[in-house]
Amino acid sequence: MRTRSAASLRDNVFAAFITAGDETVRTGAGERGPLGNDPGGGGAGTPRLTPRQAQILELAAAGLSDKEIARRLDVTHRTVRTHFEKLYEQRGIRNRAQAIAIWSRRPTQGHRTRPADECPYPKPFPPGFAECTAYQATQMITLDISHRPLGAVWTCRHLESRLMPNTDYRWYGACVIGDAEARRLWSQSVGPGRLYEISQVRQEVSALSGPYIQRLMELKTAQQAAPERGGSVSVADAQQRARAISHQINGVVDEFMTDIAHLLQERKAVLDQLHLPLRACLQLIRIAIDRFVQQGLTEPEWEVPDEVLTLFPDDIRSYFRPSRAIEPADRQSRETGGGTA
């Protein structure tokens, strides 16, 4: 969700190659799970959900933690955990995220229909999250009201906030790829094996880039604070300080690009197998980091420029623009869906 966050560390190529961590999944939860289509329980021989279990799952699907659920229901934290443990034991559910995913797919039976592109998983995502085939782990930097970094939480680079239909005040976490079928198509178009290998390269890049990102954020914060110092600081001194910070930023960027180029050159054989040309990768990273430096921590969402995207083979472009993975299906649907009005 993009709420006062450094969006440059999420939805763009900076996220794709630089951000810390990537637990891209190769397998996901099945379309039909142990909770079944009945919101009250599973199949024959499986105990129905108790009203309390249904309450807990509903609150968990809304994004509440176990402790928050306990406070809301006026029970102990251990009680909530016990209910989840019974679900795991009785229904063969692996973990909390899978239980929520299955619950979210149940028929609503008269309840307001949720958007098809809504992400059904709890946020922030836990480390090692492995329930969605399209999940692309990224660290989102949260900011205070002065745009100073507070810390990082796990999110997905495909997650964004959207208004609920027919409202102007209710928001939900949407997947930019689309619904479950669109996510499946995207994963297939890129290839689960390739997604995993890309994640390995990203993690190597993350280990190298982490200190540079932190340093750039510190310098950008100092750069934004410099004009506000006022007091006994003269205009000339303030300008000199701003120039010094800019010089430091340029130095960090140059050093970063040198180290990234060296790392990716060492991994060129892997990049070639993944159809990720070295020159295109470096150009993308350079564009992303320059935008981050120029626009700071409030950078809006952006897409890979067309002139850079064309440097990549067709079969990998949908990794950077997920909509490309569902365009063929959309065209087929329009062609077979009947006549025009």
XYZ file of N, CA and C in Angstrom, residues 120-266:
441
model
N -5.921 -10.861 -1.461
C -6.590 -11.538 -0.344
C -5.695 -11.841 0.842
N -4.438 -11.418 0.781
C -3.489 -11.822 1.813
C -3.278 -10.719 2.847
N -2.869 -11.085 4.074
C -2.660 -10.080 5.127
C -1.425 -9.240 4.838
N -1.507 -7.978 5.242
C -0.404 -7.054 5.071
C -0.012 -6.453 6.423
N 1.294 -6.169 6.635
C 2.412 -6.451 5.726
C 2.667 -7.951 5.610
N 3.276 -8.331 4.496
C 3.537 -9.737 4.254
C 4.633 -10.236 5.200
N 4.486 -11.436 5.731
C 5.532 -11.971 6.609
C 6.757 -12.372 5.800
N 7.937 -12.330 6.404
C 9.128 -12.823 5.703
C 8.929 -14.278 5.293
N 9.341 -14.601 4.092
C 9.176 -15.965 3.606
C 7.790 -16.277 3.092
N 6.963 -15.252 2.898
C 5.605 -15.455 2.391
C 5.654 -16.228 1.073
N 4.819 -17.262 0.957
C 4.886 -18.128 -0.222
C 3.523 -18.653 -0.628
N 2.512 -17.791 -0.607
C 1.157 -18.246 -0.921
C 0.652 -17.761 -2.276
N 1.288 -16.763 -2.845
C 0.828 -16.196 -4.113
C 1.906 -16.397 -5.170
N 1.522 -16.953 -6.304
C 2.502 -17.225 -7.358
C 3.077 -15.960 -7.971
N 2.379 -14.832 -7.825
C 2.844 -13.579 -8.426
C 3.534 -12.673 -7.416
N 3.693 -13.122 -6.177
C 4.276 -12.281 -5.129
C 5.713 -11.918 -5.463
N 6.011 -10.627 -5.377
C 7.360 -10.124 -5.599
C 7.729 -9.274 -4.391
N 8.446 -9.884 -3.455
C 8.743 -9.234 -2.179
C 9.594 -7.991 -2.370
N 9.238 -6.973 -1.613
C 9.945 -5.707 -1.651
C 9.805 -5.044 -0.290
N 10.799 -4.288 0.101
C 10.702 -3.537 1.346
C 10.193 -2.136 1.057
N 9.134 -1.758 1.751
C 8.572 -0.420 1.617
C 9.061 0.418 2.790
N 9.622 1.566 2.497
C 10.125 2.457 3.530
C 9.004 3.394 3.959
N 8.613 3.318 5.217
C 7.571 4.209 5.728
C 8.205 5.501 6.225
N 7.457 6.596 6.086
C 7.963 7.923 6.432
C 7.061 8.592 7.448
N 7.646 9.514 8.219
C 6.822 10.322 9.106
C 6.303 11.530 8.336
N 5.600 12.453 9.031
C 4.990 13.580 8.330
C 6.024 14.538 7.760
N 7.269 14.412 8.221
C 8.351 15.240 7.676
C 9.151 14.494 6.622
N 8.613 13.349 6.178
C 9.241 12.523 5.139
C 10.582 11.954 5.578
N 10.724 11.714 6.880
C 11.911 11.041 7.384
C 11.617 9.552 7.512
N 12.579 8.706 7.131
C 12.318 7.257 7.162
C 12.103 6.751 8.582
N 11.060 5.939 8.755
C 10.752 5.351 10.060
C 11.203 3.896 10.141
N 11.165 3.218 9.042
C 11.501 1.803 9.032
C 10.945 1.148 7.787
N 11.170 -0.138 7.670
C 10.755 -0.871 6.470
C 9.783 -1.983 6.831
N 8.832 -2.232 5.950
C 7.909 -3.360 6.089
C 7.883 -4.107 4.765
N 7.513 -5.383 4.830
C 7.443 -6.182 3.610
C 6.148 -5.910 2.861
N 6.260 -5.718 1.570
C 5.091 -5.572 0.713
C 5.389 -6.261 -0.615
N 4.485 -6.134 -1.554
C 4.664 -6.717 -2.885
C 4.710 -5.577 -3.891
N 5.566 -5.679 -4.867
C 5.673 -4.587 -5.833
C 4.441 -4.486 -6.718
N 3.542 -5.464 -6.643
C 2.296 -5.413 -7.411
C 1.134 -4.840 -6.605
N 1.360 -4.480 -5.350
C 0.274 -4.018 -4.482
C 0.141 -2.502 -4.547
N -1.091 -2.028 -4.712
C -1.352 -0.600 -4.671
C -2.722 -0.357 -4.048
N -2.946 0.860 -3.566
C -4.238 1.195 -2.971
C -5.168 1.759 -4.035
N -6.435 1.310 -4.005
C -7.452 1.788 -4.946
C -8.749 2.063 -4.196
N -9.533 2.970 -4.744
C -10.838 3.263 -4.166
C -11.801 2.106 -4.413
N -12.602 1.795 -3.400
C -13.668 0.815 -3.597
C -14.649 1.350 -4.628
N -15.208 0.481 -5.466
C -16.190 0.944 -6.462
C -17.354 1.674 -5.805
N -17.775 2.743 -6.453
C -18.934 3.530 -6.017
C -18.729 4.230 -4.681
N -17.477 4.443 -4.291
C -17.204 5.224 -3.084
C -16.091 6.213 -3.390
N -15.972 7.213 -2.532
C -14.858 8.146 -2.656
C -14.091 8.241 -1.343
N -14.224 7.220 -0.492
C -13.568 7.288 0.808
C -13.042 5.934 1.298
N -13.481 4.829 0.707
C -13.031 3.511 1.142
C -11.983 2.973 0.171
N -10.888 2.489 0.740
C -9.778 2.012 -0.072
C -9.547 0.523 0.192
N -8.906 -0.124 -0.749
C -8.534 -1.523 -0.562
C -7.194 -1.779 -1.236
N -6.536 -2.853 -0.831
C -5.260 -3.223 -1.427
C -5.471 -4.024 -2.694
N -5.119 -3.446 -3.832
C -5.353 -4.080 -5.131
C -4.056 -4.633 -5.711
N -4.199 -5.687 -6.490
C -3.071 -6.239 -7.240
C -3.082 -5.611 -8.625
N -1.985 -4.980 -9.007
C -1.950 -4.300 -10.304
C -2.046 -5.289 -11.463
N -1.740 -6.550 -11.207
C -1.850 -7.549 -12.266
C -3.311 -7.853 -12.566
N -4.133 -7.884 -11.525
C -5.553 -8.185 -11.703
C -6.024 -9.248 -10.733
N -6.961 -10.076 -11.165
C -7.532 -11.095 -10.289
C -6.651 -12.350 -10.266
N -7.159 -13.404 -9.636
C -6.372 -14.630 -9.482
C -5.959 -15.219 -10.828
N -6.856 -15.169 -11.808
C -6.534 -15.704 -13.131
C -5.455 -14.876 -13.809
N -5.519 -13.561 -13.654
C -4.494 -12.696 -14.240
C -3.137 -12.963 -13.595
N -3.131 -13.175 -12.288
C -1.868 -13.478 -11.614
C -1.292 -14.803 -12.112
N -2.168 -15.765 -12.341
C -1.705 -17.051 -12.862
C -1.098 -16.885 -14.257
N -1.771 -16.109 -15.103
C -1.273 -15.886 -16.461
C 0.067 -15.164 -16.442
N 0.187 -14.178 -15.546
C 1.442 -13.435 -15.470
C 2.574 -14.356 -15.040
N 2.327 -15.153 -14.024
C 3.350 -16.078 -13.548
C 3.759 -17.048 -14.647
N 2.781 -17.532 -15.414
C 3.090 -18.454 -16.508
C 3.852 -17.760 -17.624
N 3.490 -16.494 -17.901
C 4.135 -15.788 -19.010
C 5.610 -15.536 -18.732
N 5.936 -15.243 -17.491
C 7.339 -15.030 -17.130
C 8.016 -16.371 -16.886
N 7.299 -17.276 -16.242
C 7.848 -18.590 -15.926
C 8.206 -18.687 -14.459
N 7.598 -19.613 -13.705
C 7.905 -19.742 -12.279
C 9.384 -19.960 -12.005
N 10.028 -20.781 -12.828
C 11.455 -21.004 -12.636
C 12.261 -19.739 -12.844
N 11.900 -18.980 -13.871
C 12.610 -17.724 -14.134
C 12.366 -16.714 -13.016
N 11.130 -16.645 -12.512
C 10.844 -15.749 -11.396
C 11.732 -16.073 -10.202
N 11.913 -17.345 -9.943
C 12.759 -17.744 -8.824
C 14.210 -17.334 -9.070
N 14.719 -17.568 -10.268
C 16.105 -17.214 -10.560
C 16.314 -15.700 -10.507
N 15.332 -14.944 -11.003
C 15.432 -13.487 -10.907
C 15.503 -13.063 -9.451
N 14.727 -13.733 -8.607
C 14.727 -13.387 -7.186
C 16.098 -13.616 -6.565
N 16.805 -14.642 -7.027
C 18.138 -14.898 -6.495
C 19.105 -13.777 -6.866
N 19.013 -13.312 -8.112
C 19.858 -12.188 -8.529
C 19.513 -10.945 -7.727
N 18.227 -10.703 -7.530
C 17.802 -9.525 -6.766
C 18.353 -9.553 -5.353
N 18.380 -10.743 -4.739
C 18.886 -10.826 -3.376
C 20.378 -10.516 -3.321
N 21.119 -10.934 -4.329
C 22.536 -10.584 -4.387
C 22.710 -9.075 -4.518
N 21.901 -8.485 -5.401
C 21.963 -7.038 -5.583
C 21.557 -6.323 -4.296
N 20.586 -6.875 -3.595
C 20.105 -6.260 -2.362
C 21.199 -6.185 -1.312
N 21.941 -7.280 -1.171
C 23.003 -7.307 -0.174
C 24.042 -6.225 -0.448
N 24.309 -5.990 -1.719
C 25.279 -4.954 -2.086
C 24.707 -3.553 -1.943
N 23.450 -3.385 -2.310
C 22.887 -2.032 -2.429
C 22.337 -1.464 -1.133
N 22.066 -2.330 -0.138
C 21.458 -1.851 1.099
C 22.150 -0.645 1.722
N 23.458 -0.707 1.953
C 24.149 0.442 2.551
C 24.071 1.706 1.685
N 24.100 1.551 0.367
C 23.992 2.720 -0.511
C 22.610 3.362 -0.400
N 21.566 2.541 -0.356
C 20.211 3.074 -0.231
C 20.071 3.859 1.062
N 20.569 3.262 2.156
C 20.468 3.935 3.449
C 21.213 5.262 3.425
N 22.395 5.270 2.842
C 23.186 6.504 2.788
C 22.490 7.565 1.944
N 21.925 7.173 0.817
C 21.212 8.136 -0.026
C 19.993 8.705 0.684
N 19.292 7.875 1.430
C 18.137 8.369 2.169
C 18.563 9.369 3.234
N 19.666 9.089 3.905
C 20.168 10.024 4.916
C 20.557 11.357 4.277
N 21.221 11.288 3.137
C 21.633 12.516 2.454
C 20.430 13.284 1.929
N 19.427 12.568 1.398
C 18.228 13.257 0.916
C 17.483 13.930 2.061
N 17.441 13.270 3.222
C 16.798 13.877 4.389
C 17.543 15.137 4.808
N 18.878 15.065 4.822
C 19.676 16.242 5.172
C 19.504 17.342 4.140
N 19.389 16.957 2.883
C 19.203 17.933 1.812
C 17.876 18.661 1.961
N 16.826 17.939 2.321
C 15.516 18.555 2.507
C 15.474 19.430 3.747
N 16.262 19.058 4.766
C 16.254 19.818 6.015
C 17.120 21.065 5.937
N 18.080 21.103 5.027
C 19.023 22.227 4.961
C 18.352 23.584 4.809
N 17.374 23.772 3.898
C 16.755 25.088 3.746
C 15.958 25.530 4.967
N 15.623 24.582 5.872
C 14.805 24.920 7.021
C 15.629 25.332 8.230
N 16.947 25.242 8.144
C 17.780 25.505 9.306
C 17.657 26.950 9.775
N 17.720 27.892 8.857
C 17.517 29.309 9.199
C 18.438 29.744 10.323
N 17.905 30.592 11.209
C 18.657 31.058 12.363
C 19.902 31.808 11.959
N 21.025 31.401 12.552
C 22.281 32.108 12.329
C 22.979 31.680 11.045
N 22.425 30.691 10.348
C 23.056 30.215 9.120
C 22.765 31.194 7.991
N 23.822 31.684 7.356
C 23.648 32.639 6.268
C 23.184 31.926 5.006
N 22.675 32.714 4.069
C 22.239 32.154 2.793
C 23.411 31.494 2.083
N 24.568 32.144 2.124
C 25.752 31.598 1.460
C 26.154 30.260 2.070
N 26.103 30.187 3.413
C 26.463 28.934 4.080
C 25.468 27.826 3.732
N 24.178 28.185 3.681
C 23.153 27.202 3.339
C 23.352 26.684 1.923
N 23.671 27.579 1.000
C 23.903 27.165 -0.376
C 25.139 26.280 -0.489
N 26.166 26.637 0.272
C 27.384 25.834 0.250
C 27.122 24.426 0.799
N 26.333 24.374 1.862
C 25.995 23.067 2.433
C 25.183 22.232 1.438
N 24.239 22.867 0.752
C 23.423 22.151 -0.229
C 24.293 21.590 -1.350
N 25.260 22.398 -1.802
C 26.162 21.929 -2.860
C 27.010 20.759 -2.372
N 27.440 20.833 -1.124
C 28.261 19.759 -0.564
C 27.467 18.454 -0.485
N 26.198 18.573 -0.086
C 25.358 17.372 -0.008
C 25.122 16.794 -1.397
N 24.862 17.663 -2.371
C 24.655 17.192 -3.743
C 25.893 16.474 -4.259
N 27.061 17.013 -3.937
C 28.312 16.383 -4.354
C 28.448 15.004 -3.709
N 28.075 14.904 -2.432
C 28.131 13.611 -1.753
C 27.171 12.609 -2.389
N 25.976 13.077 -2.722
C 24.985 12.196 -3.351
C 25.514 11.661 -4.676
N 26.075 12.546 -5.486
C 26.624 12.117 -6.776
C 27.734 11.087 -6.588
N 28.545 11.304 -5.554
C 29.618 10.360 -5.280
C 29.097 8.987 -4.885
N 28.048 8.976 -4.050
C 27.451 7.701 -3.639
C 26.843 6.983 -4.846
N 26.151 7.741 -5.704
C 25.532 7.141 -6.891
C 26.596 6.543 -7.808
N 27.677 7.289 -8.041
C 28.739 6.787 -8.918
C 29.371 5.514 -8.350
N 29.618 5.529 -7.049
C 30.212 4.344 -6.418
C 29.256 3.152 -6.496
N 27.985 3.441 -6.269
C 26.965 2.389 -6.347
C 26.912 1.778 -7.745
N 26.865 2.618 -8.770
C 26.772 2.109 -10.132
C 28.014 1.307 -10.512
N 29.172 1.712 -10.020
C 30.398 0.963 -10.296
C 30.323 -0.438 -9.704
N 29.875 -0.515 -8.451
C 29.788 -1.816 -7.788
C 28.695 -2.693 -8.402
N 27.558 -2.066 -8.760
C 26.477 -2.832 -9.386
C 26.922 -3.381 -10.740
N 27.618 -2.545 -11.510
C 28.097 -2.996 -12.818
C 29.056 -4.173 -12.661
N 29.911 -4.106 -11.650
C 30.860 -5.196 -11.413
C 30.119 -6.480 -11.034
N 29.121 -6.363 -10.151
C 28.362 -7.541 -9.734
C 27.605 -8.167 -10.904
N 26.900 -7.334 -11.669
C 26.111 -7.876 -12.775
C 27.001 -8.435 -13.884
N 28.186 -7.858 -14.055
C 29.122 -8.405 -15.037
C 29.538 -9.814 -14.626
N 29.732 -10.010 -13.318
C 30.078 -11.344 -12.828
C 28.924 -12.328 -13.039
